[in-house]
Tab-separated table of C-alpha atoms in Angstrom:
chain	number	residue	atom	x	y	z
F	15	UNK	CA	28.204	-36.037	-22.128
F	16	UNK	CA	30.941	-33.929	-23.624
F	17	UNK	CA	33.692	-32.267	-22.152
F	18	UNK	CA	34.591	-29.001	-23.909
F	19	UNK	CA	36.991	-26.398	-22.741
F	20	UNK	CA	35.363	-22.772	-21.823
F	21	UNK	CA	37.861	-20.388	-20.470
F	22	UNK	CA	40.620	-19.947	-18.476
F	23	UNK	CA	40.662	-20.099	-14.468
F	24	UNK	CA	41.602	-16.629	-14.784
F	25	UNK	CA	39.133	-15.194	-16.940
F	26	UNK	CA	36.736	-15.666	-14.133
F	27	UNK	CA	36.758	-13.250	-10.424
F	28	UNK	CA	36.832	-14.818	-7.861
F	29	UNK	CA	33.004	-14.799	-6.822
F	30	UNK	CA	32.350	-14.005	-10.182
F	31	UNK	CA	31.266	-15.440	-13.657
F	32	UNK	CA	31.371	-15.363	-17.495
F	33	UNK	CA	29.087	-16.528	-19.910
F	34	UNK	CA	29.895	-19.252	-22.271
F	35	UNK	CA	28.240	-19.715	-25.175
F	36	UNK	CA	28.530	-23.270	-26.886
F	37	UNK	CA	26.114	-25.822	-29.428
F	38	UNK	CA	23.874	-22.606	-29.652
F	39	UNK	CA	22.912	-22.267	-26.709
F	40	UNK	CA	24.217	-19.997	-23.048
F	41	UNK	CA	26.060	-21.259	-19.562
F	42	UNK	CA	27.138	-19.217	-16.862
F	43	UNK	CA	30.903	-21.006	-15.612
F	44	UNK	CA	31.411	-19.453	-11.973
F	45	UNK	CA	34.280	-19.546	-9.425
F	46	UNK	CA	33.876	-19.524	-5.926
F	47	UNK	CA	35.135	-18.146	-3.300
F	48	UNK	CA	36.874	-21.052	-2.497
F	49	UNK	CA	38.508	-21.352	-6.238
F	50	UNK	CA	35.653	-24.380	-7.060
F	51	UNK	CA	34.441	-23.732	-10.601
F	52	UNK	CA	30.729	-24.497	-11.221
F	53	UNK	CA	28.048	-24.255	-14.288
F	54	UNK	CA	24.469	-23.324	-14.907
F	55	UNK	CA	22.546	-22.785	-17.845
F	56	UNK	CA	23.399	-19.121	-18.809
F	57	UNK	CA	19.587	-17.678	-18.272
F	58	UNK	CA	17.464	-17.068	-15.365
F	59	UNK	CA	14.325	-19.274	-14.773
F	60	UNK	CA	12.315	-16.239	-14.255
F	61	UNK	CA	12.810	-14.122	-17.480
F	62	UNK	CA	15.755	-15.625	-19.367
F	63	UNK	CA	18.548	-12.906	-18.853
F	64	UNK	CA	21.789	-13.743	-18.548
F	65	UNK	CA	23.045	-14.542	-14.989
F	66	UNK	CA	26.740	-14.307	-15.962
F	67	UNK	CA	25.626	-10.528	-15.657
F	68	UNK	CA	24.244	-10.530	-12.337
F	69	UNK	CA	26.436	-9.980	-8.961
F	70	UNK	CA	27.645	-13.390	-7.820
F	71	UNK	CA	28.304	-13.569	-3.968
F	72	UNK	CA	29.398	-16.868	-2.432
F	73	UNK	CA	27.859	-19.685	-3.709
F	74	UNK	CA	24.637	-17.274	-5.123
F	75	UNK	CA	24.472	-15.505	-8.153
F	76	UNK	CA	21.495	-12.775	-8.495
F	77	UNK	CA	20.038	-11.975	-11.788
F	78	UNK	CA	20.799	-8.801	-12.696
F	79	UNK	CA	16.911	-7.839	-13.638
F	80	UNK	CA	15.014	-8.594	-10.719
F	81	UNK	CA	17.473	-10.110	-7.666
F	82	UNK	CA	15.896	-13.490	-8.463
F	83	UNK	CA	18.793	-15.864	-6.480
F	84	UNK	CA	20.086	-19.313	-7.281
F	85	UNK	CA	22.592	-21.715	-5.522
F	86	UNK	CA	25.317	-21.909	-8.696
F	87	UNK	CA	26.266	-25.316	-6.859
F	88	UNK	CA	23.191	-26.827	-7.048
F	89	UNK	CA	20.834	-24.713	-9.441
F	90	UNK	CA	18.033	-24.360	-6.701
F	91	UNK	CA	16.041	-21.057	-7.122
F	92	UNK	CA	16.192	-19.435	-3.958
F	93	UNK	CA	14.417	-16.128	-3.752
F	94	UNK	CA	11.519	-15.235	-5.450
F	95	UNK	CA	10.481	-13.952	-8.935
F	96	UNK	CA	12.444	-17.342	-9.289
F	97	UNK	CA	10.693	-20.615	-8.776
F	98	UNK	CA	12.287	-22.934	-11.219
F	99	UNK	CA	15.825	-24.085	-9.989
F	100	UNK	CA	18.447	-23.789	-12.701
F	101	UNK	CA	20.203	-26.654	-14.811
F	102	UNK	CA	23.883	-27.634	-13.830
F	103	UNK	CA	26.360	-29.276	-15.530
F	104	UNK	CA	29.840	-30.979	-14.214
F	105	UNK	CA	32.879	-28.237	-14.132
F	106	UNK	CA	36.793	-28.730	-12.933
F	107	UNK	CA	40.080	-27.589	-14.010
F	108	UNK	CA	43.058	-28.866	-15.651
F	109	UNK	CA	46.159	-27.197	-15.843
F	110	UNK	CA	44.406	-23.688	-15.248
F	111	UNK	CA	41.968	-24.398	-18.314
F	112	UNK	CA	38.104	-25.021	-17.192
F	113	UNK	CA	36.215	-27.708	-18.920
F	114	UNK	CA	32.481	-28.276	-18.678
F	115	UNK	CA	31.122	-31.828	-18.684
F	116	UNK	CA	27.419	-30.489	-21.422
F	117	UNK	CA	24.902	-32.728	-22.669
U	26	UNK	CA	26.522	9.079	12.422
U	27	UNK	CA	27.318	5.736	12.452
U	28	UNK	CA	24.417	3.662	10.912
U	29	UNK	CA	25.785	0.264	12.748
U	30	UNK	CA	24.688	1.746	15.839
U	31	UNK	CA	21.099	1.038	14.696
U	32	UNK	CA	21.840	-1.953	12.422
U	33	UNK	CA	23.931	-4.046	10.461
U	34	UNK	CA	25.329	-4.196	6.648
U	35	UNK	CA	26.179	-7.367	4.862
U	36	UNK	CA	28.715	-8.023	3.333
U	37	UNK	CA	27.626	-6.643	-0.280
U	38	UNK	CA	26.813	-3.617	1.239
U	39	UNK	CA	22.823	-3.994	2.186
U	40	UNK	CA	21.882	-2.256	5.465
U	41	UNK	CA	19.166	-3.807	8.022
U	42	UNK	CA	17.959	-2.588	11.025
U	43	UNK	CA	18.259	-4.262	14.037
U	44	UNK	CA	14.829	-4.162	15.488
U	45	UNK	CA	12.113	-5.986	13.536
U	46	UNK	CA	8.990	-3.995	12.145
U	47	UNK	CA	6.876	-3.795	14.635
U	48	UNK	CA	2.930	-3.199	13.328
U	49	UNK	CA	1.222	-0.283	14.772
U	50	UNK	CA	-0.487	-0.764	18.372
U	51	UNK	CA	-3.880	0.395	16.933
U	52	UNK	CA	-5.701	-3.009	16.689
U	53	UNK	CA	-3.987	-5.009	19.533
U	54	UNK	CA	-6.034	-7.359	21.094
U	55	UNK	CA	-6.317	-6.628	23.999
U	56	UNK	CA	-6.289	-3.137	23.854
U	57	UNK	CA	-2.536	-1.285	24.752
U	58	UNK	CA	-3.566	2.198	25.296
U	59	UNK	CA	0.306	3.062	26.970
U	60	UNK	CA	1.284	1.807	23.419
U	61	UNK	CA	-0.600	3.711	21.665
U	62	UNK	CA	-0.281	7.279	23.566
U	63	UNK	CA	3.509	6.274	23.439
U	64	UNK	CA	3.087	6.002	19.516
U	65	UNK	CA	0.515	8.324	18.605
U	66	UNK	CA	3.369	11.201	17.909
U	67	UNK	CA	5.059	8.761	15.238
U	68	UNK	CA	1.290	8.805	13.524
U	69	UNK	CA	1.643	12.340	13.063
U	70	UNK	CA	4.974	13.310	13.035
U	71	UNK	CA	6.483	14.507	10.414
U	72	UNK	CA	4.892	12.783	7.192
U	73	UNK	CA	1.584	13.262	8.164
U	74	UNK	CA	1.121	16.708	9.107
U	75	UNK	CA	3.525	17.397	5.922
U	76	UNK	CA	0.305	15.539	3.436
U	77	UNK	CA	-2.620	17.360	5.480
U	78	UNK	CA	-0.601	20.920	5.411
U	79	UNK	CA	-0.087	20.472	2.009
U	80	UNK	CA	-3.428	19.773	1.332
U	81	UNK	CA	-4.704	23.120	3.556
U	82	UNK	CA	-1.932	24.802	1.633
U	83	UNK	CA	-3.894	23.348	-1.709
U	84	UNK	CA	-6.733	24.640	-0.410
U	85	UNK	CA	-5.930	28.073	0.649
U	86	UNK	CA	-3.696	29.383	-2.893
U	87	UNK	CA	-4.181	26.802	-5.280
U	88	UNK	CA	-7.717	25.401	-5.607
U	89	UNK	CA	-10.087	27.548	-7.705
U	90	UNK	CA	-13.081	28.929	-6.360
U	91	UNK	CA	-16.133	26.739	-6.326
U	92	UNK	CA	-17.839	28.904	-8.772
U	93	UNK	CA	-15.196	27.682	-11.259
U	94	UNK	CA	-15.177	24.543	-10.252
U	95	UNK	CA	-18.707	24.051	-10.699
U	96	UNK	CA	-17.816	23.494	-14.553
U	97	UNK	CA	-15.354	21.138	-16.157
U	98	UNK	CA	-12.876	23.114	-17.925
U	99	UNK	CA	-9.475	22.393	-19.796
U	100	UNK	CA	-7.791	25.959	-18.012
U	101	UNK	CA	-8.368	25.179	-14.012
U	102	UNK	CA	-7.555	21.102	-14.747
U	103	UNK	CA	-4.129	22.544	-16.134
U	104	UNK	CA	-3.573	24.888	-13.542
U	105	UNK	CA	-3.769	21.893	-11.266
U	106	UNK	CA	-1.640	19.500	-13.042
U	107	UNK	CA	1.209	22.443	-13.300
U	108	UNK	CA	0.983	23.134	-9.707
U	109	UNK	CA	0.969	19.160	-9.280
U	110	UNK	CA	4.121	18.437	-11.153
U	111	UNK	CA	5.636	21.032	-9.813
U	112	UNK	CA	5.121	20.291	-5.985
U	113	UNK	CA	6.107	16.598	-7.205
U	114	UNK	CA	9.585	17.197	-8.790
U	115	UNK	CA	10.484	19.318	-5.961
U	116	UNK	CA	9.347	17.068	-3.121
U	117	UNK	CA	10.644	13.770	-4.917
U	118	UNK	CA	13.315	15.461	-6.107
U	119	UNK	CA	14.753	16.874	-2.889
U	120	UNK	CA	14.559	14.229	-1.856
U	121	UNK	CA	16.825	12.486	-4.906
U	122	UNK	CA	18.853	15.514	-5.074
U	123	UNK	CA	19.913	14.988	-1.181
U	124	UNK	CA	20.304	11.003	-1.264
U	125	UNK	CA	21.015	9.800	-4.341
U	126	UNK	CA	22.681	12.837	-6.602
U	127	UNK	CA	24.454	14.395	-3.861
U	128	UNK	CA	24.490	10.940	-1.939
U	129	UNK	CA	25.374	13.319	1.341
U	130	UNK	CA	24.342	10.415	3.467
U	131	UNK	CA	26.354	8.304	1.644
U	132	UNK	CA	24.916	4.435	1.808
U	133	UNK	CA	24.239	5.474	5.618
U	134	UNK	CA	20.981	3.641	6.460
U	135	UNK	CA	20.601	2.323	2.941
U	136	UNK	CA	18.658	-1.045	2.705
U	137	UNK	CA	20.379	-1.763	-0.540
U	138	UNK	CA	24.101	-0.856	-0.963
U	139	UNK	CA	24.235	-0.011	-4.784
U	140	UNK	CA	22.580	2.934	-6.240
U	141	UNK	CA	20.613	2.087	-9.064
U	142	UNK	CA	22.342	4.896	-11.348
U	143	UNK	CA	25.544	2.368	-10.750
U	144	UNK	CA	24.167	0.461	-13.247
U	145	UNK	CA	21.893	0.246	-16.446
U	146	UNK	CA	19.241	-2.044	-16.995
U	147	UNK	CA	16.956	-2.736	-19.770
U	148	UNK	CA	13.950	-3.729	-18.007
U	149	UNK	CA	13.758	0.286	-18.351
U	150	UNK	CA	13.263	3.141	-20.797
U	151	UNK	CA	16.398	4.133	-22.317
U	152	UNK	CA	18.051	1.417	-19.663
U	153	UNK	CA	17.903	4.114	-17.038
U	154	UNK	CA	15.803	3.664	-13.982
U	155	UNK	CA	15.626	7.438	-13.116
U	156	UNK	CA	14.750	8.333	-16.363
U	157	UNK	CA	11.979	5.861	-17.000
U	158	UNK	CA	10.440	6.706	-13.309
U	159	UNK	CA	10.361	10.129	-13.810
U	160	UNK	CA	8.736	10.018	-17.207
U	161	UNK	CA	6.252	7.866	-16.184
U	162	UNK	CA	5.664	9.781	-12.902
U	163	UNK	CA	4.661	12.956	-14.987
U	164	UNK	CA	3.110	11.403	-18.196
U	165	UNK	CA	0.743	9.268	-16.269
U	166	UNK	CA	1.125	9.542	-12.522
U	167	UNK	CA	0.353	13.136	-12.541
U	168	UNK	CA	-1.635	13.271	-15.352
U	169	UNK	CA	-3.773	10.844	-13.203
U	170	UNK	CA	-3.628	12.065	-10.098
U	171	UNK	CA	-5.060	15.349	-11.424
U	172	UNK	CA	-7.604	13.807	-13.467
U	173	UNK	CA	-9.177	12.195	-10.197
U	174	UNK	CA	-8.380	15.872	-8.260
U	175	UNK	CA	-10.645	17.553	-10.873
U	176	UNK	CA	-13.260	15.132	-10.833
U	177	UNK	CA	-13.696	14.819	-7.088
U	178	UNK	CA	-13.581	19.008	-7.111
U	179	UNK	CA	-16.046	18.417	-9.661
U	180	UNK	CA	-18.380	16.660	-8.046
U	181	UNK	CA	-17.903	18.325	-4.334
U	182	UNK	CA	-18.815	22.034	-6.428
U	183	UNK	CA	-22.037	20.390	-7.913
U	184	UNK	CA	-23.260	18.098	-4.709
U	185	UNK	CA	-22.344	15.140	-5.348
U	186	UNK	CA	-20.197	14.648	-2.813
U	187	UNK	CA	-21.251	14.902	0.854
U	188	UNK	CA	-19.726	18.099	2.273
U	189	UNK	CA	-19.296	18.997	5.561
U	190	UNK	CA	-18.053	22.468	6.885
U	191	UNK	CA	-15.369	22.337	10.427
U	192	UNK	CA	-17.614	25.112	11.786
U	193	UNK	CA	-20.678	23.114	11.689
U	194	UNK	CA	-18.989	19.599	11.857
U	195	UNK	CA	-15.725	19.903	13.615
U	196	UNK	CA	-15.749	16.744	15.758
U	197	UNK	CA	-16.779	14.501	12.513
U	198	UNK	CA	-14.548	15.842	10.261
U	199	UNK	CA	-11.542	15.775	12.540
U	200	UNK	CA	-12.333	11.999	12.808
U	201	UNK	CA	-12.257	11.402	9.460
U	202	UNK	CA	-8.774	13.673	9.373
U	203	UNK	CA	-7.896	10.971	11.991
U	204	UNK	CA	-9.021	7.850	9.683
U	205	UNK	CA	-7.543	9.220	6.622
U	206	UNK	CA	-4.709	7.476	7.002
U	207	UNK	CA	-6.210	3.960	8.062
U	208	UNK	CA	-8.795	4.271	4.433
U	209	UNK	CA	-5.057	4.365	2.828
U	210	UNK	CA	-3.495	1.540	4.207
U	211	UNK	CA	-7.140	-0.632	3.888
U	212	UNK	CA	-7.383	0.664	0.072
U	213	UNK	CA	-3.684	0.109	-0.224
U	214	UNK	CA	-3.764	-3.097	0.885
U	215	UNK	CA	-6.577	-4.210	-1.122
U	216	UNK	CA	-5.402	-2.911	-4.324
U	217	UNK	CA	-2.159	-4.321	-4.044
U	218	UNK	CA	-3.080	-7.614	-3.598
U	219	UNK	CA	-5.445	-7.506	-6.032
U	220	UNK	CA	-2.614	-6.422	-8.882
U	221	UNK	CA	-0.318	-9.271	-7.544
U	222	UNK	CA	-3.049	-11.915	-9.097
U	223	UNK	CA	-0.311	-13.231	-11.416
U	224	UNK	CA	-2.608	-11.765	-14.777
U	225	UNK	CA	-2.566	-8.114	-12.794
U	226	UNK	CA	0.876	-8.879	-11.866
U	227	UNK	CA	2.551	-9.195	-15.513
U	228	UNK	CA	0.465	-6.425	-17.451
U	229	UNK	CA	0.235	-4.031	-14.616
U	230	UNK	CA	2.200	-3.964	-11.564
U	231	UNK	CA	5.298	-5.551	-12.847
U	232	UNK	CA	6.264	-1.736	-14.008
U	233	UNK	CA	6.269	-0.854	-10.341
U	234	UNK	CA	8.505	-3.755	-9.530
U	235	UNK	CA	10.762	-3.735	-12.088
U	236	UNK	CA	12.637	-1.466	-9.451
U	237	UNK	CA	14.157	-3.636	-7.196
U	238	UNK	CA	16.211	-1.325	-5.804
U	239	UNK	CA	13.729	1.195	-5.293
U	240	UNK	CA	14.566	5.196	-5.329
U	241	UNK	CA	12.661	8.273	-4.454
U	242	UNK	CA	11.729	8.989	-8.529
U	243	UNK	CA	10.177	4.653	-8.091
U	244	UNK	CA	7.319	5.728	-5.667
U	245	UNK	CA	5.024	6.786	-8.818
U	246	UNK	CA	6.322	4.922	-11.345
U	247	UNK	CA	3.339	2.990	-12.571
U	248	UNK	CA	1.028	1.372	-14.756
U	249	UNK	CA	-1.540	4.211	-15.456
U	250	UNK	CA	-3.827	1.402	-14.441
U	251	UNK	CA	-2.016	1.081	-10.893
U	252	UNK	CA	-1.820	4.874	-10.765
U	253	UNK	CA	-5.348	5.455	-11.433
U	254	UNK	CA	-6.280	2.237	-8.144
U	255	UNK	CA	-3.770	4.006	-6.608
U	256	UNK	CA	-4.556	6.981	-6.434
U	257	UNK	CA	-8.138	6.201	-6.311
U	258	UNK	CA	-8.119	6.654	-2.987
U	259	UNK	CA	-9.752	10.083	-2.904
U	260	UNK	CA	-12.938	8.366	-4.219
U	261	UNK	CA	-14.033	6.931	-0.725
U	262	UNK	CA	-15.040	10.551	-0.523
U	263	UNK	CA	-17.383	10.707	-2.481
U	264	UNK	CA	-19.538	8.614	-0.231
U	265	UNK	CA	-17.516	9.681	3.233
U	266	UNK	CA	-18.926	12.524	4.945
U	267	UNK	CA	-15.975	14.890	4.515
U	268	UNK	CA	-14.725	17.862	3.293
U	269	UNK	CA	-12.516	19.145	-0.081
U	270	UNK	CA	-9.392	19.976	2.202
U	271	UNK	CA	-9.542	16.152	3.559
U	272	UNK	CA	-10.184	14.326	0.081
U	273	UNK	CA	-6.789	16.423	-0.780
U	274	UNK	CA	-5.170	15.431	1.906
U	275	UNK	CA	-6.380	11.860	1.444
U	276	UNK	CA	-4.884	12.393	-1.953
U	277	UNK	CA	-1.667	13.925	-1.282
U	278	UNK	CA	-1.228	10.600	1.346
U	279	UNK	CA	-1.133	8.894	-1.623
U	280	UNK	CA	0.571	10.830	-4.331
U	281	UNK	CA	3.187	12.550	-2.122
U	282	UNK	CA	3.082	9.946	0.623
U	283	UNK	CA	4.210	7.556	-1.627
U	284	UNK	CA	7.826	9.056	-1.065
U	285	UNK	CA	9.182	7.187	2.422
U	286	UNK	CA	7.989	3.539	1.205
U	287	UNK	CA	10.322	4.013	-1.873
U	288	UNK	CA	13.125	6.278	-0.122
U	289	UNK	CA	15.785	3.417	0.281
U	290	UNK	CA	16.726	4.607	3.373
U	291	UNK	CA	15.823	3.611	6.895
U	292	UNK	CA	16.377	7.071	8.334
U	293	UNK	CA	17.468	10.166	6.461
U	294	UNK	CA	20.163	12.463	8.201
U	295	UNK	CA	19.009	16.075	8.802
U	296	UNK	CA	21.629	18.067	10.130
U	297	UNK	CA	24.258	16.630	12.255
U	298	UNK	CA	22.523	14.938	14.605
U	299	UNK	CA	18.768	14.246	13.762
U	300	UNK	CA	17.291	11.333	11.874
U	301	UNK	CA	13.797	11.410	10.643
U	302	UNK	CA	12.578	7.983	10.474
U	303	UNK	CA	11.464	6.662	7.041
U	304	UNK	CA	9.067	3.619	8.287
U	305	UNK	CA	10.001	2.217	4.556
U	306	UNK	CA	11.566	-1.085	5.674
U	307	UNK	CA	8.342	-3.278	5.557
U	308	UNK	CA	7.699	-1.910	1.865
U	309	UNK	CA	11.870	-2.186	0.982
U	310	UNK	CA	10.932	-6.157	1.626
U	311	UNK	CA	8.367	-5.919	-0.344
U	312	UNK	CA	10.100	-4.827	-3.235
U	313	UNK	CA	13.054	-7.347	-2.688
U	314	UNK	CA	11.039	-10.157	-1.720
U	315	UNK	CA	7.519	-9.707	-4.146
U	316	UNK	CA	5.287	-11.479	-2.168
U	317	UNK	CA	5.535	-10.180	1.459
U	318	UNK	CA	4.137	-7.012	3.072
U	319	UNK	CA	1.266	-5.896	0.783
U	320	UNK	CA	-0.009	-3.124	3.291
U	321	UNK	CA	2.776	-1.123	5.638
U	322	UNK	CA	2.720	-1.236	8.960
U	323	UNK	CA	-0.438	0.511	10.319
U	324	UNK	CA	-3.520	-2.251	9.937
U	325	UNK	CA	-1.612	-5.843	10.707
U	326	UNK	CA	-3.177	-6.947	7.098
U	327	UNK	CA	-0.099	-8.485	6.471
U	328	UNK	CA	-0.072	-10.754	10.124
U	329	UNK	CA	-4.128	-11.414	9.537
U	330	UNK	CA	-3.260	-12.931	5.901
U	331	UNK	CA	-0.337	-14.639	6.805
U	332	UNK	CA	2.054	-12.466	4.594
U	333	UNK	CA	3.998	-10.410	6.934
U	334	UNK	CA	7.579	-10.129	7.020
U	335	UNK	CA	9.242	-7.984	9.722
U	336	UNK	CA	13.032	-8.314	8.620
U	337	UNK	CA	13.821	-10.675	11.517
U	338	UNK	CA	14.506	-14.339	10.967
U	339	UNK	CA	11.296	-15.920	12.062
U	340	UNK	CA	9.677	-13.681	8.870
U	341	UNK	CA	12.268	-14.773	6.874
U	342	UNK	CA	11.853	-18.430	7.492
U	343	UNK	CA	7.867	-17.843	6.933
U	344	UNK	CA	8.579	-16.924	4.051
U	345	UNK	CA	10.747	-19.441	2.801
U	346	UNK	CA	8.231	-21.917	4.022
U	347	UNK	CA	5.785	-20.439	1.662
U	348	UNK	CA	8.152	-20.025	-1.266
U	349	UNK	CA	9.210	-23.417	-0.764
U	350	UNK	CA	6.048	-24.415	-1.242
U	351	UNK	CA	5.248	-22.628	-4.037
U	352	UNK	CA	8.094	-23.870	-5.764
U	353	UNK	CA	6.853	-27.482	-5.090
U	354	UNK	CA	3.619	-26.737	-6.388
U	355	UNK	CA	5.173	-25.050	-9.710
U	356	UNK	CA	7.548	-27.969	-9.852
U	357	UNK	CA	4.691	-30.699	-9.684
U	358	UNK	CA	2.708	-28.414	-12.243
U	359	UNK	CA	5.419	-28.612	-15.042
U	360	UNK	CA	5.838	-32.885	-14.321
U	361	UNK	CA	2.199	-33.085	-14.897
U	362	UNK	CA	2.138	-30.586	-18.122
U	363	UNK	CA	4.921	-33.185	-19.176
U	364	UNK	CA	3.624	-36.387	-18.162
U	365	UNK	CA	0.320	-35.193	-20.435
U	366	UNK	CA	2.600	-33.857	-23.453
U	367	UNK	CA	4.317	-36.747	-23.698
U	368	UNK	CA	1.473	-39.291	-23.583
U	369	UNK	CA	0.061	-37.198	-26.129
């Protein structure tokens, strides 16, 4: 596991997200509403769209195509066309830079 | 008005009601007959005598004379689809002129509290949801919807079609009048389920739900192979004894009465004090949630199959049970798809 740098804490809304594109392939880096950073893989389960698009309220980000829902904490799909619960990898911040822990 | 009087709005906006959906009285067990005298004016009022007027109106200045009829001709199947459009873009479109262009109701009594013009998506034609739900409401939906018109004229003009007259068969065609509603809901309900069968589901009806956030332009925005189930409705007639005016009117339940399920309001404001009730909350759920509520409210389908969802938190937790569910059975799917690929 790799650590690599994304963004800045304040790149990112609060209860928002940005995509981060890395290694060829898409995450979606969110902050809470709490200030807790978090990260998926970029694309809904359902039809591979970019969540970093979608509206991100609380801890649940809904894709932007069909209000699929996921927990960004934990990945789990939680409302349906989305069955299959999203990939996470590790997240924090140093110094007001976010790094994501990516395999 | 204040909306919150009659319900509550989340935090991102979305407005619920407070009461559940409650399923009509008709087929309670054991019979309510106070409920049902007590809701027997919502069964008419307004949207239904709006589709059967409509469909006398049809009859009176619109439909050709049977004489015409009696042959299948390009000029009268025309005539019908203009007059068809027509009555469409102004009924939908008051409709989207007075809530969603004009938003004079503002997000009072909306289920969902964006508009879908507040943003583009591509899942539609030219990323716009109006635009690709009115196209396809007039290239195919009408188009469609006439088709079936002229055929069932068709065959009523040349016999093939029982017809009764009201002088001679007032009492049996008023009952039919009566059931044309409940054939809708039935046929509804069949259909629907039937195009949710996951092959259905991608190469059909998935252009009906690609609005999530359904509008008033979204209630005919179909598959022409949803549109023509859909609307094939008006074929029970041709077996039913009935009459022209009431195979219209079973028609215009579907094409026009399409309009309140996709509305996205609960209640829409007429004047300064009245609401006219939408009944479109069960169907709203429907398009948010996919796999609850595949009939409306009339015949408990929904309760009787186990798919209902009345907006309260017992239906929500029913259907989390099943989604959870379904989720476990997708998720042991995929292990055993990759258990096999990699012993192979």
């Amino acid at each position: 596991m790799t650590w690599v740098s994304a963004c800045k804490i304040e790149d990112i809304e609060q209860e928002g997200a940005v995509r981060f594109d890395h290694g060829g392939r898409t995450y979606a880096i969110y902050r809470g509403p709490d200030d807790s950073v978090y990260c998926t893989a970029g694309l809904c389960t359902h039809e591979a769209i970019h969540l970093a698009d979608g509206l991100v309220m609380d801890f649940e980000v809904e894709c932007p195509k069909h209000s699929g829902a996921f927990d960004y904490r934990t990945g789990e799909a939680l409302r349906l066309p989305a069955c299959e619960n999203l990939k996470t990898y590790p997240a924090e911040v140093i110094d007001g830079e976010v790094r994501v822990a990516l395999s | 008005m204040d909306d919150l009087k009659y319900g509550k709005r989340n935090k991102r906006g979305d407005w619920a009601p407070n009461d559940p959906v409650e399923t009509a009285p008709l087929f309670a067990f054991p019979p309510k007959l106070m409920a049902i005298l007590k809701w027997l004016p919502h069964y008419f009022f307004p949207w239904n005598v709006i589709f059967a007027l409509s469909a006398v109106a049809y009859w009176a200045w619109v439909i050709p004379p049977v004489e015409t009829m009696r042959t299948l001709a390009i000029g009268w199947a025309l005539w019908l689809y203009a007059v068809n459009a027509v009555c469409v873009f102004l009924f939908y479109g008051a409709f989207e002129l007075h809530l969603y262009v004009l938003k004079r109701q503002e997000n009072r009594f909306k289920y969902n509290g964006r508009f879908p013009s507040d943003q583009k998506n591509n899942v539609f034609w030219f990323d716009r949801q109006n635009v690709d739900n009115m196209l396809r409401t007039f290239l195919s939906g009408v188009t469609i919807w006439t088709a079936i018109e002229v055929a069932m004229l068709w065959a009523y003009a040349n016999g093939y079609a029982p017809w009764l007259t009201f002088a001679e068969n007032p009492w049996t065609l008023a009952l039919v009048a009566l059931v044309v509603p409940i054939i809708h809901e039935f046929h509804f309900f069949c259909i629907h389920r039937l195009i949710h069968v996951p092959f259905l589901y991608k190469w059909v009806h998935s252009v009906h739900h690609n609005s999530v956030n359904p509008s008033p332009w979204s209630s005919l925005s179909m598959h022409p192979v949803e549109h023509f189930l859909y609307l094939g409705t008006a074929f029970y007639h041709l077996i039913l004894p009935s009459n022209p005016v009431l195979m219209l009117y079973q028609l215009h339940y579907a094409g026009f009465g399409a309009i309140p399920g996709h509305v996205g309001f609960d209640k829409v404001e007429v004047g300064e004090d009245k609401l006219v009730d939408s009944h479109s909350y069960a169907h709203y759920l429907h398009h948010k949630y996919f796999e609850v509520n595949y009939g409306d409210a009339l015949i408990p389908l929904d309760k009787w199959f186990g798919t209902w969802h009345d907006g309260s938190p017992e239906g929500e937790a029913r259907m989390q049970e099943r989604y959870r569910r379904r989720k476990e059975k997708l998720a042991a799917r995929k292990a055993r798809t990759e258990v096999r690929g990699a012993a192979e």
